[in-house]
Each structure stands twice: as structure tokens, then as C-alpha cells.
Amino acid sequence: MPDFVPHTQHDIGEMLSFLGLESTEDLFAVVPPAIRLAGGLDLPMGISEADVTEQLYSIGAMNASVGVGGSGLVCFAGGGSYDHEVPAVTRALAGRSEFVTAYTPYQPEVAQGVLQALFEYQTFISRITGLEISNSSLYDGSAALVEGVNLAVAESGDSRVIVSSGVHPRWRGVLETFAAGTGHQLEVVPLNNGLTDWASVEGTNAGCVVVGYPNYLGAIESLSSARELADRLGALLVVCQDPVAAGLLKSPGELGADVVVGEAQAFGTALSFGGPYLGFFACHHRLVRRLPGRLVGETVDLDDKRSYVTTLRAREQDIRREKASSNVCTNETLMAVTAAIQLGWLGTQGIREIALAGARAARYGLQRLTEIPGVQPSCTAPIFREFSVKLPIPASLAIDRLLDEGYLAGIALLDGFEGTPYEGDLLIAFTERRTKSEIDSFADALTKVITR
Amino acid sequence: MSDLFDRPAAGSAKSAPLVGDDCEPTLFEFASPGRRAYSLRTTGIPEWTATELIPAEHLREDPLELTEVSERDLVGHFTRLAHRQYSVDLGAYPLGSCTMKYNPKTCDEAAGMRSFAGVHPETPAHAVQGWMQILVELEEALCTITGMAAATLQPAAGAAGELTGLLLMRAYHAANDDVRTRVIIPDSAHGTNPASVTLGGYEVTTVGSDDRGFVDVDQLRAALGTDVAGIMLTNPNTLGLFEEDIVEIAKMVHEVGGLLYYDGANLNPILGVVRPGDMGFDIVNMNLHKTFATPHGGGGPGAGPVAVSKRLVEFLPGPRPVRSNDRESTFELLFPPKSIGRVHSYYGNALVLLRAWTYIRLNGADGLRRIADMAVLNANWLREQLRGTYDFPYDRPVMHECVVSVSGLKRATGMRALDVAKRLLEFGFHSPTVYFPLIVDEALMIEPTETESPETVAAIARALIEIAHEALASASAGEALRSAQAPRSTPVRRVDEARAARKLVSTFDAR
């Protein structure tokens, strides 16, 4: 086995004798004998790096992964996890061990690298969301949503939470789990032709209104309608934004959002079987004292040199303890640094280009797929880069059959869509990585599997 | 001070070259209109305009301005930022309770394999049997290590694990129609504990420590009642001490129907020595980014699995990958009958979990035990070197870390714990944790970890002793403290934190 511990037998002997001990066992004299583990851990002995690598390759071979150049699946699945371009430069820079193996920047004098990268990340997120304040990351989209709702309830003092059913069903699931502790009352609003049916919301007050932009079905919601409802109820508006859409669509901040949250895996992080991803969180500056997680601010050092430091720390759990704005400590800094690199690579032209390319591919895909007999769109609301269709066979069966043809066809709308007109439909996503020939072949393969 | 190991310390970054002393401009200041780094696939798809694709009312009027830089300039910028950042790869990082050990490179390579990293989380379970195997085997290994029945790998970090644990407590009591309102936390606990208790819907009751540094058993007895849902403990605690009364504490809490939650921040020194399950814990949180060497990424990603005893398995978050009897698949997904629900969108921070699986395979039972032995040996040896120079508020053998106090030196010289921490940077080492735990005045919490050599540990000790002697000499000569001006060899010197908070500039646009 490899040895990550540098101590030689001689070292150990010297150190023990300095401590007046005879064996390493004596180091644990403080552990009551009755509970000590006899006989060691019931695990295999350590093995070499080469042996572990052999195992990893054979275990990895049992996964159907998304590929490049025909080496794996062509990905049409999205739902918050997208197959975007990740260039070599992003991987190389984000993989630098100075970023990878640092701890939270507690000593700013030796952490300016991570702190400045986070300051740049916060600037990007602020521009993407159209809000002044961005924190330096949360675990993922679902965690960011939970924190957004917690902030809105704390600010409004009203625990009634109105959630569009166009919000990511798994994020809604997580929201529900944590509501058991906070006591928030969640109400889910149905969709009508792909867009949230706000008119069905009753009552005169609420703490928070949550909407997807675009929503989980890919449809572009009217944020002004959501804002009107929030105003009528005296609630804060929390928007779950697909940040790639910002390349083309108006920003949620411009349209009246108080808080914008979402998943930024699209900016340089691999599909990763769902994690680690990158939850982003932005809010209006009047809410900054309730911001969850870490915030980097600019300042100067003793010599008046520009410097960065984590700031407004009085909100945080290690200082305020049970009165903190959130319990978040470790977040997803490395993914935020990755996003800053990727957004630098994309730049002003690139973010527009990938948004436009995704929208074009979706338009082309919609045309091609709905030419297939029995395939029709679930709704006619305007879309960005994702849409759902009704198939003549169950979506999960189509997905299984298309795996054999080399495609990850999309997501079957099941959990979170029970009893809705969309249940059993297939959600299909497009990015700048999908080409005409891939979409043509996918349409042919879908035709084949539904007529089989 | 022992003269042992007086050889060059491989864990000192004192030789690290830092070229120049200018600030690095931001990515926004480098922007030049028309410059670009990106290039994309040729798709062959018709080039519809934005207005042909999306109703005009939704389209932005002005472009979203990010920046405009070349690939070469992007690389230069982030490489220079990397040079302004301390890391474990650069030198020792004795940050108490953070377990900043060396992170094996092979674990990073595993996480970069396309057959794992390229998998979409919505891929059907039968097509991701490799991932399921990794998750199930990791869960089994973590349960073996902690002495528990089953675990969820979903929590993305320690604090998420804490909240998951509290919701499990809540679900367990609710299933017994048992309404409980309080959770007990010792005054030496990590700050995330009380914050998580509030989010879990409970009130915090704090109990003090006795003069040995342990949970005060009498105070605990007085605080216990049938309204107590449970207690959250770290063992070894944040003083680095093993709670010797743990069996009695477990008995007392269980007698009133409460549950014991184990904060796994300090699991490293007990690997293969003693298991939380055998101490009587019902819920065990682990930080894979500490004990199992997954890199911390400058503040995440982490992973905070939660293992439970038999009576709590049915409440675990779902879906859970489990072994299957199905002929088609070896592994399947299961939603436990009384599950608290999802605590993550998918399976947790999967690539972090894969790194931990790899680390456990590499080390095995023998390697894990050696980790505990050497972590404890390093901490105790370092502590003994500091005897007589720094104060030992609780003078007992420690486990993975030691907490010493600068209060005596402060009285004699005016030097504070913060000054020591800043001065240590000039010796090429990262600072220890300072001012924590809160129950120790002017605390330095030092965790060398097992991967630092005796030479490195000795060099840290020598540096801390020199800092103390230098302060005493300055004070007796009536000179200013050198440590008060430290650090001077770093890219920036001490920063004005008050100004950062008073005049908030958290984006380039707010300048």
C-alpha cells in the first residue's frame, strides 16, 4: 500500500521516548478499555495506487457516461445538469493545487488568490442575476433555494411559501425536507400550458413566491406576473434562474426579483453524477445582513494595498451561533473559482453565443422531433433551450431503449409531476455542444424506438 | 525544546518565491472589446436570430457584459492568483479541527475519470451500476469505521450533515409521538452545531465544561429531561481531549429518551481505535474533506455523510443506493419507508465520495489505524515541545490536536494569539486556528495531522518558541513587538477588516 505517513520506525521510537511512552498503543490510554476496538477495523488491507486504478477502471466501465467523439452517450438530458463545453484551460487552471488544496480563507494575507477569484465570481453572478450582492457559493441549486426561502421568510416574518410547480422537482423535494425543521408552509402552484397559474393562488399574504426562469419544463415564465403576485401578498420574489439564459434573457433583478438562486454547474463543472455542483445566491443590497454563506469584500492592507477578505462575518454561524443567518460553513469554493475561470473564457460574446446556440438547437430539435408521428410538445409556451414532449410510449421506456442506441434521451417527468398533464412526458435539453447531425440521428433513433 | 529532527523541514514554504509586490488587477480591468478566448463546436444548425427564437419582451436590450480577455491572459491571471494562495501542497497547514492533511493525487485522478465525472445524475440506475457500487461500498466502509448500521451520503458538507442528523432526530421522536424541544450542546462545540439546531426547529441548551475540559456531567444531568431530543458532541472534543465519561453520558441521555449525535469533525485520531457506535452514539456525521483527505478546495466542496444506528435506518434520506436481489442489476435505489426526504438534489457530492472511496481502498484497515497513531503522536509531541513556553489550560494528553493559550505571554508582552498566528506565516507555515474553542483565552488550536514529518512538526514548534522568546526579549527591552507588524513577507499585509464591512465592496461594479 502507499504510505502517506512519513514517520520511520526510528522517528516513532524517538518521539515515543520523548513522551515517555513505550508504544503507540499508550497514546490511547485515555480511551476507556471497554469501548476500544479489539482486532482492528473489519476492512481489507491497503493496496497500491496501481491496484486501485485497475479497480476503478473496471468499476467505471459499468457506468454509461456522456462522451466525446462517439466514445459515450450523446446527452439530451438537462434538468439543471447540462453537457456544456469545458475547455482544457478551465480544467488546467481549476485543477491547480493552490486552489484545490487550500482551506477556507481564514488568513487573508496568504489567501488572496482564492479571495480575489471569489470577488470576481461574485461580480459575474451579480451581473448575471441583475442584483447587487452575490455570496461566494452554496452547495447546489437546491441548497441555494432553501436558503433563499429561509431569507425571505425571515425578512417578511411570514412562513407561507408559494412555490411554482415549474421549480425543479428535486429542489422542491429538498425544500420540503428542510421545512420539517423550520415549519414553513409550502403551497405548490400548478402549471397551465407550461406556465405557472398564479391566478389560482388565494389569500392576502405570504412570505415568499418562488418561480423558475426558465422553469423546469424549459418555458420562459413572466416574472412581471410573479412580481405582481408577490406585491399583492406582501411577499419577497425568489427566482430560480438558469444562469446560461442570462446571455439572452432579461435579468431577474431587472424584472423585480428580491433574491435569485440557481445551479451554476453549467459554468465549467462536469456532470459529476450530480455533485459537487455550484449553488449561486444573489440578493438586493437591502437584504445583505441576512445573506447566507460567505461574502468577500475589497479593502486595503496596512500599506494601503488593495486586498480582499471575507466580510460581514457577524452573520455567520461561528460568531452568531444559534442566531446565525444560516448554518453554512464549507461551501463550494472550488466550483465558484472554476465558474470564474469559465466565465472569463466565455466572456461577453461567449455567454451570448452559448445561450443562442442552445436556443437554436432546441428550436431545431423541436422541429425535428415533432415531425415524428405521435410526438407532440407538452405545451406551447415560449421556451429557451429545453422542452418536454408527449410520446406514444412511456418516456422511461424510450430512455432505456435510446441508451442502447447511444443517447441519453432526457428525463422522464415522474417525481414531482404526479397527477399533472405533464406526467410521463420526456424533458429534452440542448446546449451549444449539440450539432445538427446529432439531432437528426437522435430523431431517427427516437422514431425507431417508438415504432418498435 | 528537543533538538531532535533538526533537519530541513519539507513542510515549510519559507522558500516559496513570490515575484514582485504589485496587486493583481481583476479580470474586468484586463477587458479589451473584441478580445476573446472561447471557441465552440461547429453545429450546422440554422442560425436563427434571437428574436426569431424568443419573444422580444423576454430578450435583454444590452449585452450581458462579463469580460473580454485572451486565453493567454486568462491563464496568466489565474496562475498569478494561484501564486498568491497558500495550500497544503505548498506547506504545513496546522489549522486546528480542520485536519488539513496531504490529499493523494491519485484520488483527484479518479475524480477526473470520464467514466465517473461524465455521468449525468438522471441516467437510469441500471446504467450507472459502477457509481452505485462505489456509493454502496463507501457507505459500508464508513459504517464499519464508525460502528453504525447504515448511512446517507447525501449531505454536501458537515453543516448539512448536522441538519440532516437533527431532522432524523425529529422524525424518530415524531414517529414515537414524542414531542421534544431542546438539544444540548457543550460550550466547546463548533459554531455550526447551534446554528443547525435552530434550523432543525429546536432550542439550544448549553452545558459547560469541567476543570478537566470535559463535558460537565453534573451540569448535563441537571439539563437533561424528557423534553431533550438529544445531545451533539464531538469526541475527541475541540480541546483535542477524549471525553472519558462518554459511556456514562450516553447512558444518561438514553435514559431520558434522547439521542446522541456525533460531530465527526475530529474523527481522524480514532480510526481503528474506537468507534462512535461503540461509545453509544445514534447519529454520526463525518467530514470526508477532513478525515478522508478529500481536498478542501479553498472552502469546499466537502461531503458530510451521516451514519445511524439500526433504529434510525428507516428514516434515512432517499433515494438510497442499496444491494439488490434483482437479476438485472446488482444495485438499486430505495426510498426508506419513513424517510425524512431528500437532503440533496441527487446522491451528494459524488466526486468527493469517489475520492474518499479511493483513499479508504489505498489505506485499508492497516493504513487507517496508522493514520490515527501518527496524528496523535504528532499532536502530543508538538504539545510537549511547547510546554513551558505557552500555557496549557487543560494539561492532559491529547488526541489529534492541542489547544495552548497565549494569555501568559500576552500579560508579559502584549502579544496576542492573533499576532502569533500572523508571525508564524513568516516562518513558512499556515497559522493554527485562533480564538477557538471559545472557552480558552487567547487560544491557539494546533492540528499537525499525520502527514507532516517529525522534522516539519519540530520546525513548527521551534518557530512558535522563537516567536515567544522574541516577544519576551522585545518586552524587556521596551521595544515594539515584531509579531504585531507580521506578516511582512506575504502578498499583502494585515488587512483592514473593519473597512471591508463598513464600506462594502463585494463586486467590481461596487467600487
mmCIF file of C-alpha atoms in Angstrom, chain A residues 115-383:
data_model
loop_
_atom_site.group_PDB
_atom_site.id
_atom_site.type_symbol
_atom_site.label_atom_id
_atom_site.label_comp_id
_atom_site.label_asym_id
_atom_site.label_seq_id
_atom_site.Cartn_x
_atom_site.Cartn_y
_atom_site.Cartn_z
ATOM 1 C CA LEU A 115 -10.370 35.581 -2.228
ATOM 2 C CA GLN A 116 -9.816 37.568 -5.418
ATOM 3 C CA ALA A 117 -11.157 34.734 -7.595
ATOM 4 C CA LEU A 118 -14.279 34.719 -5.395
ATOM 5 C CA PHE A 119 -14.597 38.505 -5.701
ATOM 6 C CA GLU A 120 -14.543 38.080 -9.480
ATOM 7 C CA TYR A 121 -17.076 35.233 -9.218
ATOM 8 C CA GLN A 122 -19.378 37.459 -7.127
ATOM 9 C CA THR A 123 -19.108 40.165 -9.789
ATOM 10 C CA PHE A 124 -20.063 37.719 -12.549
ATOM 11 C CA ILE A 125 -23.049 36.392 -10.577
ATOM 12 C CA SER A 126 -24.183 39.906 -9.721
ATOM 13 C CA ARG A 127 -24.214 40.803 -13.435
ATOM 14 C CA ILE A 128 -25.902 37.534 -14.437
ATOM 15 C CA THR A 129 -28.679 37.888 -11.863
ATOM 16 C CA GLY A 130 -29.038 41.659 -12.058
ATOM 17 C CA LEU A 131 -28.732 42.017 -8.267
ATOM 18 C CA GLU A 132 -26.034 43.872 -6.329
ATOM 19 C CA ILE A 133 -24.979 41.221 -3.831
ATOM 20 C CA SER A 134 -23.787 37.673 -4.547
ATOM 21 C CA ASN A 135 -22.381 35.346 -1.922
ATOM 22 C CA SER A 136 -19.355 33.186 -2.665
ATOM 23 C CA SER A 137 -21.343 29.937 -3.274
ATOM 24 C CA LEU A 138 -23.646 27.355 -1.689
ATOM 25 C CA TYR A 139 -23.756 23.556 -2.145
ATOM 26 C CA ASP A 140 -26.025 23.375 -5.183
ATOM 27 C CA GLY A 141 -29.244 24.754 -6.662
ATOM 28 C CA SER A 142 -31.449 23.032 -4.097
ATOM 29 C CA ALA A 143 -29.433 24.365 -1.150
ATOM 30 C CA ALA A 144 -29.492 27.858 -2.641
ATOM 31 C CA LEU A 145 -33.274 27.644 -2.960
ATOM 32 C CA VAL A 146 -33.656 26.535 0.670
ATOM 33 C CA GLU A 147 -31.510 29.468 1.809
ATOM 34 C CA GLY A 148 -33.448 31.873 -0.431
ATOM 35 C CA VAL A 149 -36.722 30.796 1.103
ATOM 36 C CA ASN A 150 -35.284 30.994 4.634
ATOM 37 C CA LEU A 151 -34.131 34.545 3.944
ATOM 38 C CA ALA A 152 -37.492 35.581 2.518
ATOM 39 C CA VAL A 153 -39.419 34.120 5.447
ATOM 40 C CA ALA A 154 -37.098 35.777 7.975
ATOM 41 C CA GLU A 155 -37.332 39.138 6.204
ATOM 42 C CA SER A 156 -41.120 39.090 5.730
ATOM 43 C CA GLY A 157 -41.952 37.374 9.003
ATOM 44 C CA ASP A 158 -44.461 35.203 7.136
ATOM 45 C CA SER A 159 -43.851 31.472 6.764
ATOM 46 C CA ARG A 160 -46.336 30.858 3.934
ATOM 47 C CA VAL A 161 -44.260 29.925 0.867
ATOM 48 C CA ILE A 162 -45.842 29.862 -2.597
ATOM 49 C CA VAL A 163 -43.835 27.625 -4.943
ATOM 50 C CA SER A 164 -44.472 27.207 -8.658
ATOM 51 C CA SER A 165 -44.564 23.561 -9.728
ATOM 52 C CA GLY A 166 -42.272 24.701 -12.530
ATOM 53 C CA VAL A 167 -39.453 24.828 -9.958
ATOM 54 C CA HIS A 168 -37.051 21.852 -10.194
ATOM 55 C CA PRO A 169 -38.942 18.912 -8.600
ATOM 56 C CA ARG A 170 -35.887 17.689 -6.673
ATOM 57 C CA TRP A 171 -35.230 21.151 -5.297
ATOM 58 C CA ARG A 172 -38.854 21.281 -4.199
ATOM 59 C CA GLY A 173 -38.260 17.922 -2.517
ATOM 60 C CA VAL A 174 -35.276 19.276 -0.594
ATOM 61 C CA LEU A 175 -37.267 22.375 0.356
ATOM 62 C CA GLU A 176 -39.976 20.138 1.784
ATOM 63 C CA THR A 177 -37.451 18.095 3.797
ATOM 64 C CA PHE A 178 -35.999 21.166 5.488
ATOM 65 C CA ALA A 179 -39.426 22.704 6.079
ATOM 66 C CA ALA A 180 -39.889 19.962 8.707
ATOM 67 C CA GLY A 181 -37.381 21.848 10.849
ATOM 68 C CA THR A 182 -38.238 25.435 10.017
ATOM 69 C CA GLY A 183 -42.006 24.981 9.953
ATOM 70 C CA HIS A 184 -42.510 26.794 6.639
ATOM 71 C CA GLN A 185 -45.859 26.100 4.966
ATOM 72 C CA LEU A 186 -45.275 25.240 1.325
ATOM 73 C CA GLU A 187 -48.022 25.596 -1.291
ATOM 74 C CA VAL A 188 -47.401 24.364 -4.810
ATOM 75 C CA VAL A 189 -48.997 26.257 -7.701
ATOM 76 C CA PRO A 190 -49.890 24.224 -10.825
ATOM 77 C CA LEU A 191 -48.808 24.981 -14.388
ATOM 78 C CA ASN A 192 -51.170 25.887 -17.175
ATOM 79 C CA ASN A 193 -49.776 25.306 -20.675
ATOM 80 C CA GLY A 194 -46.284 25.179 -19.199
ATOM 81 C CA LEU A 195 -46.504 28.443 -17.241
ATOM 82 C CA THR A 196 -47.380 28.986 -13.574
ATOM 83 C CA ASP A 197 -51.071 29.581 -12.979
ATOM 84 C CA TRP A 198 -50.662 32.447 -10.488
ATOM 85 C CA ALA A 199 -54.364 33.286 -10.697
ATOM 86 C CA SER A 200 -55.090 30.125 -8.709
ATOM 87 C CA VAL A 201 -53.258 31.463 -5.630
ATOM 88 C CA GLU A 202 -55.678 32.523 -2.905
ATOM 89 C CA GLY A 203 -55.299 34.591 0.233
ATOM 90 C CA THR A 204 -53.912 38.002 1.010
ATOM 91 C CA ASN A 205 -50.464 37.369 2.393
ATOM 92 C CA ALA A 206 -47.352 35.202 2.068
ATOM 93 C CA GLY A 207 -43.658 35.440 2.865
ATOM 94 C CA CYS A 208 -42.266 34.254 -0.397
ATOM 95 C CA VAL A 209 -43.120 33.473 -4.008
ATOM 96 C CA VAL A 210 -40.773 31.107 -5.894
ATOM 97 C CA VAL A 211 -40.608 30.713 -9.659
ATOM 98 C CA GLY A 212 -38.244 29.120 -12.215
ATOM 99 C CA TYR A 213 -36.777 31.248 -15.010
ATOM 100 C CA PRO A 214 -36.922 29.468 -17.379
ATOM 101 C CA ASN A 215 -38.832 26.831 -15.460
ATOM 102 C CA TYR A 216 -38.088 23.111 -15.240
ATOM 103 C CA LEU A 217 -40.025 22.434 -18.468
ATOM 104 C CA GLY A 218 -37.862 24.997 -20.244
ATOM 105 C CA ALA A 219 -40.668 27.557 -20.573
ATOM 106 C CA ILE A 220 -39.967 31.252 -20.074
ATOM 107 C CA GLU A 221 -42.145 32.455 -17.203
ATOM 108 C CA SER A 222 -43.398 36.021 -16.982
ATOM 109 C CA LEU A 223 -41.520 37.412 -13.996
ATOM 110 C CA SER A 224 -43.671 40.529 -14.019
ATOM 111 C CA SER A 225 -46.723 38.352 -13.238
ATOM 112 C CA ALA A 226 -44.810 36.698 -10.410
ATOM 113 C CA ARG A 227 -43.760 40.144 -9.133
ATOM 114 C CA GLU A 228 -47.371 41.339 -9.194
ATOM 115 C CA LEU A 229 -48.471 38.356 -7.130
ATOM 116 C CA ALA A 230 -45.620 38.894 -4.654
ATOM 117 C CA ASP A 231 -46.649 42.529 -4.293
ATOM 118 C CA ARG A 232 -50.287 41.566 -3.756
ATOM 119 C CA LEU A 233 -49.243 39.111 -0.987
ATOM 120 C CA GLY A 234 -46.563 41.317 0.561
ATOM 121 C CA ALA A 235 -44.030 38.592 -0.258
ATOM 122 C CA LEU A 236 -40.459 38.528 -1.497
ATOM 123 C CA LEU A 237 -39.881 37.155 -5.001
ATOM 124 C CA VAL A 238 -37.304 34.362 -5.197
ATOM 125 C CA VAL A 239 -36.322 33.401 -8.761
ATOM 126 C CA CYS A 240 -34.560 30.124 -9.671
ATOM 127 C CA GLN A 241 -32.576 31.186 -12.716
ATOM 128 C CA ASP A 242 -30.832 29.103 -15.378
ATOM 129 C CA PRO A 243 -27.725 31.318 -15.473
ATOM 130 C CA VAL A 244 -26.939 30.405 -19.083
ATOM 131 C CA ALA A 245 -30.208 32.048 -20.120
ATOM 132 C CA ALA A 246 -28.778 35.371 -18.958
ATOM 133 C CA GLY A 247 -26.866 35.505 -22.247
ATOM 134 C CA LEU A 248 -30.168 36.280 -23.988
ATOM 135 C CA LEU A 249 -32.924 36.911 -21.458
ATOM 136 C CA LYS A 250 -33.553 39.930 -19.277
ATOM 137 C CA SER A 251 -32.059 39.516 -15.829
ATOM 138 C CA PRO A 252 -34.384 38.598 -12.943
ATOM 139 C CA GLY A 253 -33.077 41.556 -10.954
ATOM 140 C CA GLU A 254 -34.218 43.925 -13.681
ATOM 141 C CA LEU A 255 -37.651 42.287 -13.527
ATOM 142 C CA GLY A 256 -38.072 42.760 -9.798
ATOM 143 C CA ALA A 257 -36.601 39.679 -8.110
ATOM 144 C CA ASP A 258 -35.530 40.191 -4.483
ATOM 145 C CA VAL A 259 -33.452 37.015 -4.405
ATOM 146 C CA VAL A 260 -32.057 34.985 -7.310
ATOM 147 C CA VAL A 261 -30.750 31.463 -6.768
ATOM 148 C CA GLY A 262 -29.785 28.593 -9.007
ATOM 149 C CA GLU A 263 -27.364 25.991 -10.230
ATOM 150 C CA ALA A 264 -24.174 27.128 -11.983
ATOM 151 C CA GLN A 265 -22.763 23.678 -12.844
ATOM 152 C CA ALA A 266 -23.086 24.884 -16.449
ATOM 153 C CA PHE A 267 -20.017 27.078 -15.929
ATOM 154 C CA GLY A 268 -17.122 24.652 -16.105
ATOM 155 C CA THR A 269 -18.170 21.796 -13.817
ATOM 156 C CA ALA A 270 -18.578 18.287 -15.235
ATOM 157 C CA LEU A 271 -21.905 16.412 -14.959
ATOM 158 C CA SER A 272 -20.287 14.607 -11.989
ATOM 159 C CA PHE A 273 -23.259 12.320 -11.229
ATOM 160 C CA GLY A 274 -24.914 15.288 -9.562
ATOM 161 C CA GLY A 275 -22.170 16.723 -7.378
ATOM 162 C CA PRO A 276 -20.198 18.656 -6.428
ATOM 163 C CA TYR A 277 -22.158 21.386 -8.171
ATOM 164 C CA LEU A 278 -22.415 25.117 -7.540
ATOM 165 C CA GLY A 279 -25.341 26.858 -5.880
ATOM 166 C CA PHE A 280 -25.392 30.575 -6.570
ATOM 167 C CA PHE A 281 -27.198 33.126 -4.430
ATOM 168 C CA ALA A 282 -27.760 36.817 -5.114
ATOM 169 C CA CYS A 283 -29.966 39.371 -3.405
ATOM 170 C CA HIS A 284 -30.905 43.011 -3.283
ATOM 171 C CA HIS A 285 -28.426 45.069 -1.242
ATOM 172 C CA ARG A 286 -31.050 45.859 1.412
ATOM 173 C CA LEU A 287 -31.011 42.145 2.336
ATOM 174 C CA VAL A 288 -27.254 41.798 2.738
ATOM 175 C CA ARG A 289 -27.367 41.389 6.554
ATOM 176 C CA ARG A 290 -29.410 38.226 6.056
ATOM 177 C CA LEU A 291 -27.160 36.791 3.352
ATOM 178 C CA PRO A 292 -26.289 33.110 3.933
ATOM 179 C CA GLY A 293 -22.738 31.846 3.443
ATOM 180 C CA ARG A 294 -19.536 33.716 2.863
ATOM 181 C CA LEU A 295 -19.094 37.111 1.268
ATOM 182 C CA VAL A 296 -15.790 38.508 0.018
ATOM 183 C CA GLY A 297 -15.203 42.243 0.196
ATOM 184 C CA GLU A 298 -12.496 44.531 -1.052
ATOM 185 C CA THR A 299 -10.379 46.521 1.383
ATOM 186 C CA VAL A 300 -6.770 47.632 1.858
ATOM 187 C CA ASP A 301 -3.874 46.298 3.899
ATOM 188 C CA LEU A 302 -1.553 48.175 6.281
ATOM 189 C CA ASP A 303 0.376 49.563 3.311
ATOM 190 C CA ASP A 304 -2.837 50.708 1.635
ATOM 191 C CA LYS A 305 -2.614 47.940 -0.962
ATOM 192 C CA ARG A 306 -5.839 46.618 -2.434
ATOM 193 C CA SER A 307 -6.779 43.369 -0.656
ATOM 194 C CA TYR A 308 -9.703 41.016 -0.245
ATOM 195 C CA VAL A 309 -11.209 39.488 2.884
ATOM 196 C CA THR A 310 -14.346 37.611 3.943
ATOM 197 C CA THR A 311 -16.646 40.251 5.359
ATOM 198 C CA LEU A 312 -19.868 40.894 7.286
ATOM 199 C CA ARG A 313 -18.775 37.865 9.288
ATOM 200 C CA ALA A 314 -21.167 38.757 12.091
ATOM 201 C CA ARG A 315 -23.922 36.977 10.102
ATOM 202 C CA GLU A 316 -22.064 33.689 10.244
ATOM 203 C CA GLN A 317 -22.522 30.617 12.407
ATOM 204 C CA ASP A 318 -19.107 30.599 14.069
ATOM 205 C CA ILE A 319 -19.804 34.037 15.547
ATOM 206 C CA ARG A 320 -23.589 34.252 15.929
ATOM 207 C CA ARG A 321 -24.080 30.548 16.667
ATOM 208 C CA GLU A 322 -27.805 29.792 17.104
ATOM 209 C CA LYS A 323 -28.795 33.259 15.802
ATOM 210 C CA ALA A 324 -26.797 32.986 12.562
ATOM 211 C CA SER A 325 -28.402 33.721 9.180
ATOM 212 C CA SER A 326 -27.568 30.144 8.101
ATOM 213 C CA ASN A 327 -25.558 27.118 9.269
ATOM 214 C CA VAL A 328 -23.450 27.014 6.084
ATOM 215 C CA CYS A 329 -19.705 26.816 6.633
ATOM 216 C CA THR A 330 -17.876 24.751 3.988
ATOM 217 C CA ASN A 331 -19.470 25.634 0.633
ATOM 218 C CA GLU A 332 -18.308 25.040 -2.974
ATOM 219 C CA THR A 333 -15.435 27.478 -3.374
ATOM 220 C CA LEU A 334 -13.549 25.408 -5.928
ATOM 221 C CA MET A 335 -16.608 25.298 -8.200
ATOM 222 C CA ALA A 336 -17.004 29.076 -7.824
ATOM 223 C CA VAL A 337 -13.357 29.583 -8.804
ATOM 224 C CA THR A 338 -13.994 27.216 -11.734
ATOM 225 C CA ALA A 339 -17.007 29.290 -12.773
ATOM 226 C CA ALA A 340 -14.950 32.499 -12.627
ATOM 227 C CA ILE A 341 -12.382 30.915 -14.944
ATOM 228 C CA GLN A 342 -15.048 29.574 -17.312
ATOM 229 C CA LEU A 343 -16.901 32.897 -17.416
ATOM 230 C CA GLY A 344 -13.599 34.624 -18.173
ATOM 231 C CA TRP A 345 -13.101 32.159 -21.028
ATOM 232 C CA LEU A 346 -16.620 32.738 -22.363
ATOM 233 C CA GLY A 347 -16.602 36.470 -21.890
ATOM 234 C CA THR A 348 -19.262 38.866 -23.109
ATOM 235 C CA GLN A 349 -19.508 37.298 -26.564
ATOM 236 C CA GLY A 350 -19.289 33.691 -25.413
ATOM 237 C CA ILE A 351 -22.130 33.813 -22.872
ATOM 238 C CA ARG A 352 -24.430 35.192 -25.583
ATOM 239 C CA GLU A 353 -23.114 32.643 -28.063
ATOM 240 C CA ILE A 354 -23.778 29.580 -25.870
ATOM 241 C CA ALA A 355 -27.241 30.860 -24.934
ATOM 242 C CA LEU A 356 -28.090 31.452 -28.590
ATOM 243 C CA ALA A 357 -26.624 28.114 -29.691
ATOM 244 C CA GLY A 358 -28.692 26.290 -27.055
ATOM 245 C CA ALA A 359 -31.855 28.088 -28.138
ATOM 246 C CA ARG A 360 -31.162 27.352 -31.819
ATOM 247 C CA ALA A 361 -30.510 23.678 -31.121
ATOM 248 C CA ALA A 362 -33.731 23.478 -29.099
ATOM 249 C CA ARG A 363 -35.709 25.084 -31.947
ATOM 250 C CA TYR A 364 -34.200 22.661 -34.437
ATOM 251 C CA GLY A 365 -34.782 19.728 -32.084
ATOM 252 C CA LEU A 366 -38.386 20.719 -31.512
ATOM 253 C CA GLN A 367 -38.974 20.895 -35.271
ATOM 254 C CA ARG A 368 -37.331 17.545 -35.980
ATOM 255 C CA LEU A 369 -38.840 15.612 -33.068
ATOM 256 C CA THR A 370 -42.393 16.839 -33.532
ATOM 257 C CA GLU A 371 -42.271 15.674 -37.144
ATOM 258 C CA ILE A 372 -42.284 12.143 -35.717
ATOM 259 C CA PRO A 373 -45.822 10.712 -35.682
ATOM 260 C CA GLY A 374 -47.200 10.603 -32.138
ATOM 261 C CA VAL A 375 -44.650 13.053 -30.714
ATOM 262 C CA GLN A 376 -46.048 16.420 -29.669
ATOM 263 C CA PRO A 377 -44.925 19.241 -27.392
ATOM 264 C CA SER A 378 -46.393 19.196 -23.876
ATOM 265 C CA CYS A 379 -47.168 22.906 -24.095
ATOM 266 C CA THR A 380 -46.865 25.876 -26.429
ATOM 267 C CA ALA A 381 -45.312 28.386 -24.030
ATOM 268 C CA PRO A 382 -42.143 30.065 -25.347
ATOM 269 C CA ILE A 383 -39.001 28.096 -24.497
#
